[in-house]
Amino acid sequence: MTATALTIGPLLHEGKAKKVFSTDRPGVLAVAFKDDATAFNAQKKDRLAGKGVLNWEISARLFELLEAEGVANHYLGCLEPGWMAVRAVRIVPLEVVLRNRAAGSLCRQLPLAPDTPLEPALLDLYFKDDGLGDPLLTEARLDRLGLLQPGERERLESLARQVNAVLSRRFGEVGIDLVDFKLEFGRTDDGTLLLADEISPDTCRLWDRGQPGSTDRILDKDRFRQDLGGLVEAYGEVLKRVQGLGQSPRPYR
Ligand code: 5GP
């Protein structure tokens, strides 16, 4: 990766998996991917050497694949390994979760057997608030919070379904089932909703089609949540397959 003239400024925000820094370029932020792994609202924590760089490269490549298919997002380009430049947005405190198969919290909350195909994909909005445990929102509760302008919910849902169509197809090409995933969106200065955050095995359930039915198929953060071990190896396998989908991520210039 060639070095850029961009200078990293002060830390603006530290989340569970990433740190966000200001830069000397107006409207550009630098994001560093951390090795920290957390689950169950940060009650379970560990540090897994290599995870940050894996999520960085997977995320950069997926953002570029999405951009190539018309899904605009905050990613601008890569800095040094583990770091990317992104457009500055104000994050909307919503988690948009798309599910193609029943897994995780859905199977705890509804009488649905794990693996049940969901067609069309189920889309849920959650309020992004660790203190409240990211509660599932109803339409009425979403209205009450007043987080979205008229028409934005439809826009958000349509963008999330586009992401699902592109990523389900591209992961399918390399033998991975995109079971479910979480997206976050932000607003640019002119108020446009833009896909933001990251897309990685931390935020997606990814199952290896070559290992049906066994826990060996799990290539995502469920390896950590379920104490299965082998997380870094599984993320490495995801990266290897995603590398087969396109060229190296571009450096930020
Ligand atoms: P579930 O509702 O089953 O816990 O999660 C559904 C999907 O969204 C999974 O792919 C999960 O990784 C992702 N997801 C939901 N909430 C979060 C979150 O707060 N952080 C991360 N990293 N992923 C989440």
PDB file of C-alpha atoms and ligand atoms in Angstrom:
ATOM      1  CA  MET A   1       0.000   0.000   0.000  1.00  0.00           C
ATOM      2  CA  THR A   2       1.549   3.315  -0.993  1.00  0.00           C
ATOM      3  CA  ALA A   3       1.644   5.998   1.665  1.00  0.00           C
ATOM      4  CA  THR A   4      -0.648   8.999   1.263  1.00  0.00           C
ATOM      5  CA  ALA A   5      -0.207  12.599   2.190  1.00  0.00           C
ATOM      6  CA  LEU A   6      -3.105  12.309   4.603  1.00  0.00           C
ATOM      7  CA  THR A   7      -2.234  13.197   8.202  1.00  0.00           C
ATOM      8  CA  ILE A   8      -4.133  11.494  11.017  1.00  0.00           C
ATOM      9  CA  GLY A   9      -5.463  13.866  13.674  1.00  0.00           C
ATOM     10  CA  PRO A  10      -7.029  13.352  17.116  1.00  0.00           C
ATOM     11  CA  LEU A  11      -9.170  10.372  18.109  1.00  0.00           C
ATOM     12  CA  LEU A  12     -12.835  11.341  17.728  1.00  0.00           C
ATOM     13  CA  HIS A  13     -14.540   8.140  18.788  1.00  0.00           C
ATOM     14  CA  GLU A  14     -13.605   4.682  20.038  1.00  0.00           C
ATOM     15  CA  GLY A  15     -16.098   1.885  19.517  1.00  0.00           C
ATOM     16  CA  LYS A  16     -15.864  -1.817  20.366  1.00  0.00           C
ATOM     17  CA  ALA A  17     -14.146  -2.803  17.109  1.00  0.00           C
ATOM     18  CA  LYS A  18     -12.860   0.429  15.583  1.00  0.00           C
ATOM     19  CA  LYS A  19     -11.351   3.815  16.363  1.00  0.00           C
ATOM     20  CA  VAL A  20     -12.249   6.907  14.338  1.00  0.00           C
ATOM     21  CA  PHE A  21      -9.771   9.769  13.889  1.00  0.00           C
ATOM     22  CA  SER A  22     -10.022  13.178  12.287  1.00  0.00           C
ATOM     23  CA  THR A  23      -7.624  13.955   9.415  1.00  0.00           C
ATOM     24  CA  ASP A  24      -6.204  17.062   7.778  1.00  0.00           C
ATOM     25  CA  ARG A  25      -8.563  16.560   4.810  1.00  0.00           C
ATOM     26  CA  PRO A  26     -11.933  18.249   5.159  1.00  0.00           C
ATOM     27  CA  GLY A  27     -14.784  15.745   5.361  1.00  0.00           C
ATOM     28  CA  VAL A  28     -12.418  12.750   5.563  1.00  0.00           C
ATOM     29  CA  LEU A  29     -11.984  10.524   8.626  1.00  0.00           C
ATOM     30  CA  ALA A  30      -9.538   7.675   9.272  1.00  0.00           C
ATOM     31  CA  VAL A  31     -10.835   4.409  10.726  1.00  0.00           C
ATOM     32  CA  ALA A  32      -8.571   1.888  12.476  1.00  0.00           C
ATOM     33  CA  PHE A  33      -9.821  -1.691  12.893  1.00  0.00           C
ATOM     34  CA  LYS A  34      -9.063  -3.153  16.338  1.00  0.00           C
ATOM     35  CA  ASP A  35      -8.182  -6.725  17.319  1.00  0.00           C
ATOM     36  CA  ASP A  36     -10.738  -6.573  20.157  1.00  0.00           C
ATOM     37  CA  ALA A  37     -13.615  -9.020  19.990  1.00  0.00           C
ATOM     38  CA  THR A  38     -16.764  -8.417  22.023  1.00  0.00           C
ATOM     39  CA  ALA A  39     -20.113 -10.172  22.243  1.00  0.00           C
ATOM     40  CA  PHE A  40     -23.308 -10.085  24.291  1.00  0.00           C
ATOM     41  CA  ASN A  41     -23.183  -6.318  24.669  1.00  0.00           C
ATOM     42  CA  ALA A  42     -19.460  -6.418  25.577  1.00  0.00           C
ATOM     43  CA  GLN A  43     -19.986  -8.842  28.503  1.00  0.00           C
ATOM     44  CA  LYS A  44     -17.627 -11.234  26.689  1.00  0.00           C
ATOM     45  CA  LYS A  45     -14.330  -9.724  25.541  1.00  0.00           C
ATOM     46  CA  ASP A  46     -11.036 -10.881  24.127  1.00  0.00           C
ATOM     47  CA  ARG A  47      -8.205  -9.642  21.951  1.00  0.00           C
ATOM     48  CA  LEU A  48      -7.528 -11.755  18.881  1.00  0.00           C
ATOM     49  CA  ALA A  49      -4.302 -10.823  17.123  1.00  0.00           C
ATOM     50  CA  GLY A  50      -4.857 -10.299  13.408  1.00  0.00           C
ATOM     51  CA  LYS A  51      -8.642  -9.836  13.497  1.00  0.00           C
ATOM     52  CA  GLY A  52      -8.492  -6.084  12.866  1.00  0.00           C
ATOM     53  CA  VAL A  53      -6.421  -6.325   9.701  1.00  0.00           C
ATOM     54  CA  LEU A  54      -8.608  -9.157   8.381  1.00  0.00           C
ATOM     55  CA  ASN A  55     -11.817  -7.169   8.952  1.00  0.00           C
ATOM     56  CA  TRP A  56     -10.202  -4.094   7.419  1.00  0.00           C
ATOM     57  CA  GLU A  57      -9.341  -5.826   4.151  1.00  0.00           C
ATOM     58  CA  ILE A  58     -12.608  -7.772   3.943  1.00  0.00           C
ATOM     59  CA  SER A  59     -14.590  -4.602   4.604  1.00  0.00           C
ATOM     60  CA  ALA A  60     -12.592  -2.526   2.079  1.00  0.00           C
ATOM     61  CA  ARG A  61     -13.115  -5.142  -0.623  1.00  0.00           C
ATOM     62  CA  LEU A  62     -16.840  -5.491   0.108  1.00  0.00           C
ATOM     63  CA  PHE A  63     -17.341  -1.706   0.058  1.00  0.00           C
ATOM     64  CA  GLU A  64     -15.604  -1.604  -3.329  1.00  0.00           C
ATOM     65  CA  LEU A  65     -17.739  -4.454  -4.683  1.00  0.00           C
ATOM     66  CA  LEU A  66     -20.863  -2.620  -3.518  1.00  0.00           C
ATOM     67  CA  GLU A  67     -19.723   0.673  -5.011  1.00  0.00           C
ATOM     68  CA  ALA A  68     -19.072  -1.072  -8.357  1.00  0.00           C
ATOM     69  CA  GLU A  69     -22.698  -2.202  -8.327  1.00  0.00           C
ATOM     70  CA  GLY A  70     -24.087   1.229  -7.531  1.00  0.00           C
ATOM     71  CA  VAL A  71     -24.361   1.071  -3.737  1.00  0.00           C
ATOM     72  CA  ALA A  72     -22.703   4.298  -2.584  1.00  0.00           C
ATOM     73  CA  ASN A  73     -20.943   4.065   0.780  1.00  0.00           C
ATOM     74  CA  HIS A  74     -18.576   5.991   3.031  1.00  0.00           C
ATOM     75  CA  TYR A  75     -15.400   4.116   2.026  1.00  0.00           C
ATOM     76  CA  LEU A  76     -12.813   6.210   0.162  1.00  0.00           C
ATOM     77  CA  GLY A  77      -9.714   4.005   0.085  1.00  0.00           C
ATOM     78  CA  CYS A  78      -7.115   2.244   2.176  1.00  0.00           C
ATOM     79  CA  LEU A  79      -4.351   3.797   4.233  1.00  0.00           C
ATOM     80  CA  GLU A  80      -1.798   1.502   5.866  1.00  0.00           C
ATOM     81  CA  PRO A  81      -2.924  -2.054   6.757  1.00  0.00           C
ATOM     82  CA  GLY A  82      -5.773  -1.902   9.285  1.00  0.00           C
ATOM     83  CA  TRP A  83      -6.671   1.670   8.361  1.00  0.00           C
ATOM     84  CA  MET A  84      -9.122   3.150   5.845  1.00  0.00           C
ATOM     85  CA  ALA A  85     -10.200   6.642   4.850  1.00  0.00           C
ATOM     86  CA  VAL A  86     -13.948   7.264   4.904  1.00  0.00           C
ATOM     87  CA  ARG A  87     -16.285  10.173   4.264  1.00  0.00           C
ATOM     88  CA  ALA A  88     -17.342  11.891   7.452  1.00  0.00           C
ATOM     89  CA  VAL A  89     -20.994  11.119   8.234  1.00  0.00           C
ATOM     90  CA  ARG A  90     -23.206  11.495  11.272  1.00  0.00           C
ATOM     91  CA  ILE A  91     -24.168   7.915  12.175  1.00  0.00           C
ATOM     92  CA  VAL A  92     -27.911   7.300  12.497  1.00  0.00           C
ATOM     93  CA  PRO A  93     -28.304   5.252  15.716  1.00  0.00           C
ATOM     94  CA  LEU A  94     -30.087   2.370  13.995  1.00  0.00           C
ATOM     95  CA  GLU A  95     -28.933  -1.151  13.224  1.00  0.00           C
ATOM     96  CA  VAL A  96     -30.504  -2.468  10.050  1.00  0.00           C
ATOM     97  CA  VAL A  97     -30.496  -6.273  10.159  1.00  0.00           C
ATOM     98  CA  LEU A  98     -31.251  -8.385   7.083  1.00  0.00           C
ATOM     99  CA  ARG A  99     -31.821 -12.114   7.473  1.00  0.00           C
ATOM    100  CA  ASN A 100     -31.833 -14.675   4.659  1.00  0.00           C
ATOM    101  CA  ARG A 101     -31.988 -17.631   7.052  1.00  0.00           C
ATOM    102  CA  ALA A 102     -33.136 -17.953  10.641  1.00  0.00           C
ATOM    103  CA  ALA A 103     -30.251 -17.828  13.133  1.00  0.00           C
ATOM    104  CA  GLY A 104     -29.156 -16.063  16.298  1.00  0.00           C
ATOM    105  CA  SER A 105     -31.609 -13.842  18.144  1.00  0.00           C
ATOM    106  CA  LEU A 106     -34.422 -14.589  15.686  1.00  0.00           C
ATOM    107  CA  CYS A 107     -34.453 -18.257  16.751  1.00  0.00           C
ATOM    108  CA  ARG A 108     -34.512 -17.222  20.415  1.00  0.00           C
ATOM    109  CA  GLN A 109     -37.431 -14.849  19.884  1.00  0.00           C
ATOM    110  CA  LEU A 110     -39.641 -16.720  17.391  1.00  0.00           C
ATOM    111  CA  PRO A 111     -40.524 -20.391  16.914  1.00  0.00           C
ATOM    112  CA  LEU A 112     -38.289 -20.732  13.861  1.00  0.00           C
ATOM    113  CA  ALA A 113     -35.804 -23.584  13.477  1.00  0.00           C
ATOM    114  CA  PRO A 114     -32.220 -22.526  12.765  1.00  0.00           C
ATOM    115  CA  ASP A 115     -31.501 -22.463   9.001  1.00  0.00           C
ATOM    116  CA  THR A 116     -35.140 -21.866   7.969  1.00  0.00           C
ATOM    117  CA  PRO A 117     -34.919 -19.915   4.696  1.00  0.00           C
ATOM    118  CA  LEU A 118     -36.572 -16.481   4.870  1.00  0.00           C
ATOM    119  CA  GLU A 119     -37.901 -15.380   1.513  1.00  0.00           C
ATOM    120  CA  PRO A 120     -38.121 -12.434   1.106  1.00  0.00           C
ATOM    121  CA  ALA A 121     -35.293 -11.615   3.497  1.00  0.00           C
ATOM    122  CA  LEU A 122     -36.527 -10.395   6.881  1.00  0.00           C
ATOM    123  CA  LEU A 123     -35.527  -6.826   7.667  1.00  0.00           C
ATOM    124  CA  ASP A 124     -35.564  -5.475  11.224  1.00  0.00           C
ATOM    125  CA  LEU A 125     -34.485  -2.177  12.725  1.00  0.00           C
ATOM    126  CA  TYR A 126     -32.882  -2.014  16.159  1.00  0.00           C
ATOM    127  CA  PHE A 127     -32.108   1.067  18.238  1.00  0.00           C
ATOM    128  CA  LYS A 128     -28.303   1.307  18.507  1.00  0.00           C
ATOM    129  CA  ASP A 129     -27.873   1.874  22.218  1.00  0.00           C
ATOM    130  CA  ASP A 130     -25.592  -0.404  24.246  1.00  0.00           C
ATOM    131  CA  GLY A 131     -27.093   0.806  27.533  1.00  0.00           C
ATOM    132  CA  LEU A 132     -30.508  -0.422  26.409  1.00  0.00           C
ATOM    133  CA  GLY A 133     -29.143  -3.584  24.753  1.00  0.00           C
ATOM    134  CA  ASP A 134     -29.951  -2.492  21.153  1.00  0.00           C
ATOM    135  CA  PRO A 135     -33.741  -3.105  21.397  1.00  0.00           C
ATOM    136  CA  LEU A 136     -35.818  -4.230  18.412  1.00  0.00           C
ATOM    137  CA  LEU A 137     -37.938  -1.329  17.156  1.00  0.00           C
ATOM    138  CA  THR A 138     -41.541  -1.332  16.086  1.00  0.00           C
ATOM    139  CA  GLU A 139     -42.706   1.196  13.518  1.00  0.00           C
ATOM    140  CA  ALA A 140     -44.448   3.148  16.273  1.00  0.00           C
ATOM    141  CA  ARG A 141     -41.308   3.229  18.431  1.00  0.00           C
ATOM    142  CA  LEU A 142     -39.230   4.322  15.459  1.00  0.00           C
ATOM    143  CA  ASP A 143     -41.695   7.152  14.831  1.00  0.00           C
ATOM    144  CA  ARG A 144     -41.572   8.073  18.523  1.00  0.00           C
ATOM    145  CA  LEU A 145     -37.759   8.321  18.437  1.00  0.00           C
ATOM    146  CA  GLY A 146     -37.977  10.612  15.402  1.00  0.00           C
ATOM    147  CA  LEU A 147     -34.668   9.385  13.992  1.00  0.00           C
ATOM    148  CA  LEU A 148     -35.738   9.341  10.350  1.00  0.00           C
ATOM    149  CA  GLN A 149     -37.263  11.953   8.067  1.00  0.00           C
ATOM    150  CA  PRO A 150     -40.322  11.083   5.975  1.00  0.00           C
ATOM    151  CA  GLY A 151     -39.313   8.647   3.230  1.00  0.00           C
ATOM    152  CA  GLU A 152     -35.972   7.762   4.839  1.00  0.00           C
ATOM    153  CA  ARG A 153     -37.156   4.450   6.221  1.00  0.00           C
ATOM    154  CA  GLU A 154     -38.107   3.278   2.734  1.00  0.00           C
ATOM    155  CA  ARG A 155     -34.762   4.555   1.372  1.00  0.00           C
ATOM    156  CA  LEU A 156     -32.844   2.785   4.093  1.00  0.00           C
ATOM    157  CA  GLU A 157     -34.697  -0.465   3.551  1.00  0.00           C
ATOM    158  CA  SER A 158     -34.232  -0.317  -0.197  1.00  0.00           C
ATOM    159  CA  LEU A 159     -30.471   0.299   0.188  1.00  0.00           C
ATOM    160  CA  ALA A 160     -30.226  -2.590   2.660  1.00  0.00           C
ATOM    161  CA  ARG A 161     -32.009  -4.925   0.226  1.00  0.00           C
ATOM    162  CA  GLN A 162     -29.656  -3.834  -2.570  1.00  0.00           C
ATOM    163  CA  VAL A 163     -26.690  -4.633  -0.330  1.00  0.00           C
ATOM    164  CA  ASN A 164     -28.239  -8.027   0.376  1.00  0.00           C
ATOM    165  CA  ALA A 165     -28.745  -8.791  -3.312  1.00  0.00           C
ATOM    166  CA  VAL A 166     -25.152  -7.871  -4.232  1.00  0.00           C
ATOM    167  CA  LEU A 167     -23.446  -9.534  -1.275  1.00  0.00           C
ATOM    168  CA  SER A 168     -25.560 -12.723  -1.317  1.00  0.00           C
ATOM    169  CA  ARG A 169     -24.644 -13.188  -4.991  1.00  0.00           C
ATOM    170  CA  ARG A 170     -20.938 -12.352  -4.602  1.00  0.00           C
ATOM    171  CA  PHE A 171     -20.474 -14.509  -1.473  1.00  0.00           C
ATOM    172  CA  GLY A 172     -22.372 -17.294  -3.261  1.00  0.00           C
ATOM    173  CA  GLU A 173     -19.777 -17.196  -6.058  1.00  0.00           C
ATOM    174  CA  VAL A 174     -17.114 -18.215  -3.521  1.00  0.00           C
ATOM    175  CA  GLY A 175     -19.184 -20.860  -1.724  1.00  0.00           C
ATOM    176  CA  ILE A 176     -20.370 -18.770   1.221  1.00  0.00           C
ATOM    177  CA  ASP A 177     -23.974 -18.361   2.376  1.00  0.00           C
ATOM    178  CA  LEU A 178     -24.761 -14.857   3.625  1.00  0.00           C
ATOM    179  CA  VAL A 179     -27.093 -15.864   6.456  1.00  0.00           C
ATOM    180  CA  ASP A 180     -27.694 -12.427   7.975  1.00  0.00           C
ATOM    181  CA  PHE A 181     -25.930  -9.133   8.588  1.00  0.00           C
ATOM    182  CA  LYS A 182     -26.140  -5.745  10.254  1.00  0.00           C
ATOM    183  CA  LEU A 183     -25.689  -2.408   8.501  1.00  0.00           C
ATOM    184  CA  GLU A 184     -25.322   1.123   9.786  1.00  0.00           C
ATOM    185  CA  PHE A 185     -25.973   4.313   7.865  1.00  0.00           C
ATOM    186  CA  GLY A 186     -24.848   7.886   8.286  1.00  0.00           C
ATOM    187  CA  ARG A 187     -25.868  11.281   6.964  1.00  0.00           C
ATOM    188  CA  THR A 188     -23.531  13.432   4.921  1.00  0.00           C
ATOM    189  CA  ASP A 189     -23.494  17.218   5.376  1.00  0.00           C
ATOM    190  CA  ASP A 190     -26.163  17.586   2.698  1.00  0.00           C
ATOM    191  CA  GLY A 191     -28.374  15.068   4.555  1.00  0.00           C
ATOM    192  CA  THR A 192     -27.950  12.107   2.173  1.00  0.00           C
ATOM    193  CA  LEU A 193     -28.123   8.656   3.781  1.00  0.00           C
ATOM    194  CA  LEU A 194     -24.920   6.738   3.095  1.00  0.00           C
ATOM    195  CA  LEU A 195     -23.951   3.167   3.979  1.00  0.00           C
ATOM    196  CA  ALA A 196     -21.250   3.379   6.673  1.00  0.00           C
ATOM    197  CA  ASP A 197     -19.527   1.398   9.465  1.00  0.00           C
ATOM    198  CA  GLU A 198     -18.036  -1.946   8.318  1.00  0.00           C
ATOM    199  CA  ILE A 199     -19.103  -5.134   6.588  1.00  0.00           C
ATOM    200  CA  SER A 200     -17.092  -8.060   7.912  1.00  0.00           C
ATOM    201  CA  PRO A 201     -17.426 -11.419   9.667  1.00  0.00           C
ATOM    202  CA  ASP A 202     -17.982  -9.349  12.845  1.00  0.00           C
ATOM    203  CA  THR A 203     -21.218  -7.981  11.383  1.00  0.00           C
ATOM    204  CA  CYS A 204     -22.360 -10.838   9.099  1.00  0.00           C
ATOM    205  CA  ARG A 205     -23.166 -14.519   9.619  1.00  0.00           C
ATOM    206  CA  LEU A 206     -21.256 -16.394   6.922  1.00  0.00           C
ATOM    207  CA  TRP A 207     -21.598 -20.141   6.423  1.00  0.00           C
ATOM    208  CA  ASP A 208     -19.263 -22.259   4.295  1.00  0.00           C
ATOM    209  CA  ARG A 209     -21.434 -24.155   1.823  1.00  0.00           C
ATOM    210  CA  GLY A 210     -18.770 -26.857   1.683  1.00  0.00           C
ATOM    211  CA  GLN A 211     -19.356 -27.838   5.351  1.00  0.00           C
ATOM    212  CA  PRO A 212     -23.153 -28.181   5.660  1.00  0.00           C
ATOM    213  CA  GLY A 213     -24.713 -28.821   9.023  1.00  0.00           C
ATOM    214  CA  SER A 214     -21.597 -28.744  11.224  1.00  0.00           C
ATOM    215  CA  THR A 215     -20.152 -25.920  13.296  1.00  0.00           C
ATOM    216  CA  ASP A 216     -17.162 -26.093  10.923  1.00  0.00           C
ATOM    217  CA  ARG A 217     -19.256 -24.092   8.473  1.00  0.00           C
ATOM    218  CA  ILE A 218     -19.261 -21.034  10.764  1.00  0.00           C
ATOM    219  CA  LEU A 219     -16.870 -18.391   9.370  1.00  0.00           C
ATOM    220  CA  ASP A 220     -18.010 -15.420  11.481  1.00  0.00           C
ATOM    221  CA  LYS A 221     -18.169 -13.969  14.995  1.00  0.00           C
ATOM    222  CA  ASP A 222     -20.384 -16.850  16.158  1.00  0.00           C
ATOM    223  CA  ARG A 223     -17.059 -18.720  16.538  1.00  0.00           C
ATOM    224  CA  PHE A 224     -16.314 -16.293  19.380  1.00  0.00           C
ATOM    225  CA  ARG A 225     -19.901 -16.051  20.693  1.00  0.00           C
ATOM    226  CA  GLN A 226     -20.146 -19.868  20.890  1.00  0.00           C
ATOM    227  CA  ASP A 227     -16.549 -20.481  22.106  1.00  0.00           C
ATOM    228  CA  LEU A 228     -15.753 -22.540  19.014  1.00  0.00           C
ATOM    229  CA  GLY A 229     -12.194 -21.186  18.610  1.00  0.00           C
ATOM    230  CA  GLY A 230     -10.509 -20.686  15.247  1.00  0.00           C
ATOM    231  CA  LEU A 231     -11.921 -17.209  14.651  1.00  0.00           C
ATOM    232  CA  VAL A 232      -8.826 -15.714  13.062  1.00  0.00           C
ATOM    233  CA  GLU A 233      -8.456 -18.774  10.808  1.00  0.00           C
ATOM    234  CA  ALA A 234     -12.133 -18.525   9.784  1.00  0.00           C
ATOM    235  CA  TYR A 235     -11.856 -14.797   9.007  1.00  0.00           C
ATOM    236  CA  GLY A 236      -8.689 -15.620   7.032  1.00  0.00           C
ATOM    237  CA  GLU A 237     -10.693 -18.104   4.974  1.00  0.00           C
ATOM    238  CA  VAL A 238     -13.344 -15.435   4.293  1.00  0.00           C
ATOM    239  CA  LEU A 239     -10.637 -13.012   3.179  1.00  0.00           C
ATOM    240  CA  LYS A 240      -9.039 -15.625   0.906  1.00  0.00           C
ATOM    241  CA  ARG A 241     -12.369 -16.206  -0.823  1.00  0.00           C
ATOM    242  CA  VAL A 242     -13.252 -12.506  -1.057  1.00  0.00           C
ATOM    243  CA  GLN A 243      -9.812 -11.880  -2.588  1.00  0.00           C
ATOM    244  CA  GLY A 244     -10.982 -14.158  -5.398  1.00  0.00           C
ATOM    245  CA  LEU A 245     -13.771 -11.679  -6.217  1.00  0.00           C
ATOM    246  CA  GLY A 246     -11.688  -8.683  -7.260  1.00  0.00           C
ATOM    247  CA  GLN A 247      -8.461  -6.776  -7.268  1.00  0.00           C
ATOM    248  CA  SER A 248      -6.637  -5.445  -4.196  1.00  0.00           C
ATOM    249  CA  PRO A 249      -8.405  -2.581  -2.452  1.00  0.00           C
ATOM    250  CA  ARG A 250      -7.364   0.832  -3.721  1.00  0.00           C
ATOM    251  CA  PRO A 251      -5.061   3.114  -1.751  1.00  0.00           C
ATOM    252  CA  TYR A 252      -6.577   6.421  -0.654  1.00  0.00           C
ATOM    253  CA  ARG A 253      -5.093   9.348  -2.557  1.00  0.00           C
TER     254      ARG A 253
HETATM  255  P1  5GP B   1     -28.656 -11.277  15.922  1.00  0.00           P
HETATM  256  O1  5GP B   1     -29.892 -10.453  15.926  1.00  0.00           O
HETATM  257  O2  5GP B   1     -28.921 -12.706  15.555  1.00  0.00           O
HETATM  258  O3  5GP B   1     -27.837 -11.138  17.172  1.00  0.00           O
HETATM  259  O4  5GP B   1     -27.706 -10.667  14.766  1.00  0.00           O
HETATM  260  C1  5GP B   1     -28.104 -10.674  13.429  1.00  0.00           C
HETATM  261  C2  5GP B   1     -26.914 -10.272  12.565  1.00  0.00           C
HETATM  262  O5  5GP B   1     -26.587  -8.914  12.786  1.00  0.00           O
HETATM  263  C3  5GP B   1     -25.622 -11.056  12.838  1.00  0.00           C
HETATM  264  O6  5GP B   1     -24.932 -11.216  11.622  1.00  0.00           O
HETATM  265  C4  5GP B   1     -24.856 -10.163  13.785  1.00  0.00           C
HETATM  266  O7  5GP B   1     -23.464 -10.337  13.628  1.00  0.00           O
HETATM  267  C5  5GP B   1     -25.291  -8.779  13.330  1.00  0.00           C
HETATM  268  N1  5GP B   1     -25.418  -7.861  14.465  1.00  0.00           N
HETATM  269  C6  5GP B   1     -26.530  -7.515  15.146  1.00  0.00           C
HETATM  270  N2  5GP B   1     -26.246  -6.629  16.131  1.00  0.00           N
HETATM  271  C7  5GP B   1     -24.931  -6.407  16.058  1.00  0.00           C
HETATM  272  C8  5GP B   1     -24.036  -5.576  16.819  1.00  0.00           C
HETATM  273  O8  5GP B   1     -24.416  -4.838  17.734  1.00  0.00           O
HETATM  274  N3  5GP B   1     -22.725  -5.629  16.477  1.00  0.00           N
HETATM  275  C9  5GP B   1     -22.272  -6.430  15.456  1.00  0.00           C
HETATM  276  N4  5GP B   1     -20.956  -6.449  15.179  1.00  0.00           N
HETATM  277  N5  5GP B   1     -23.091  -7.206  14.711  1.00  0.00           N
HETATM  278  C10 5GP B   1     -24.407  -7.194  15.018  1.00  0.00           C
END
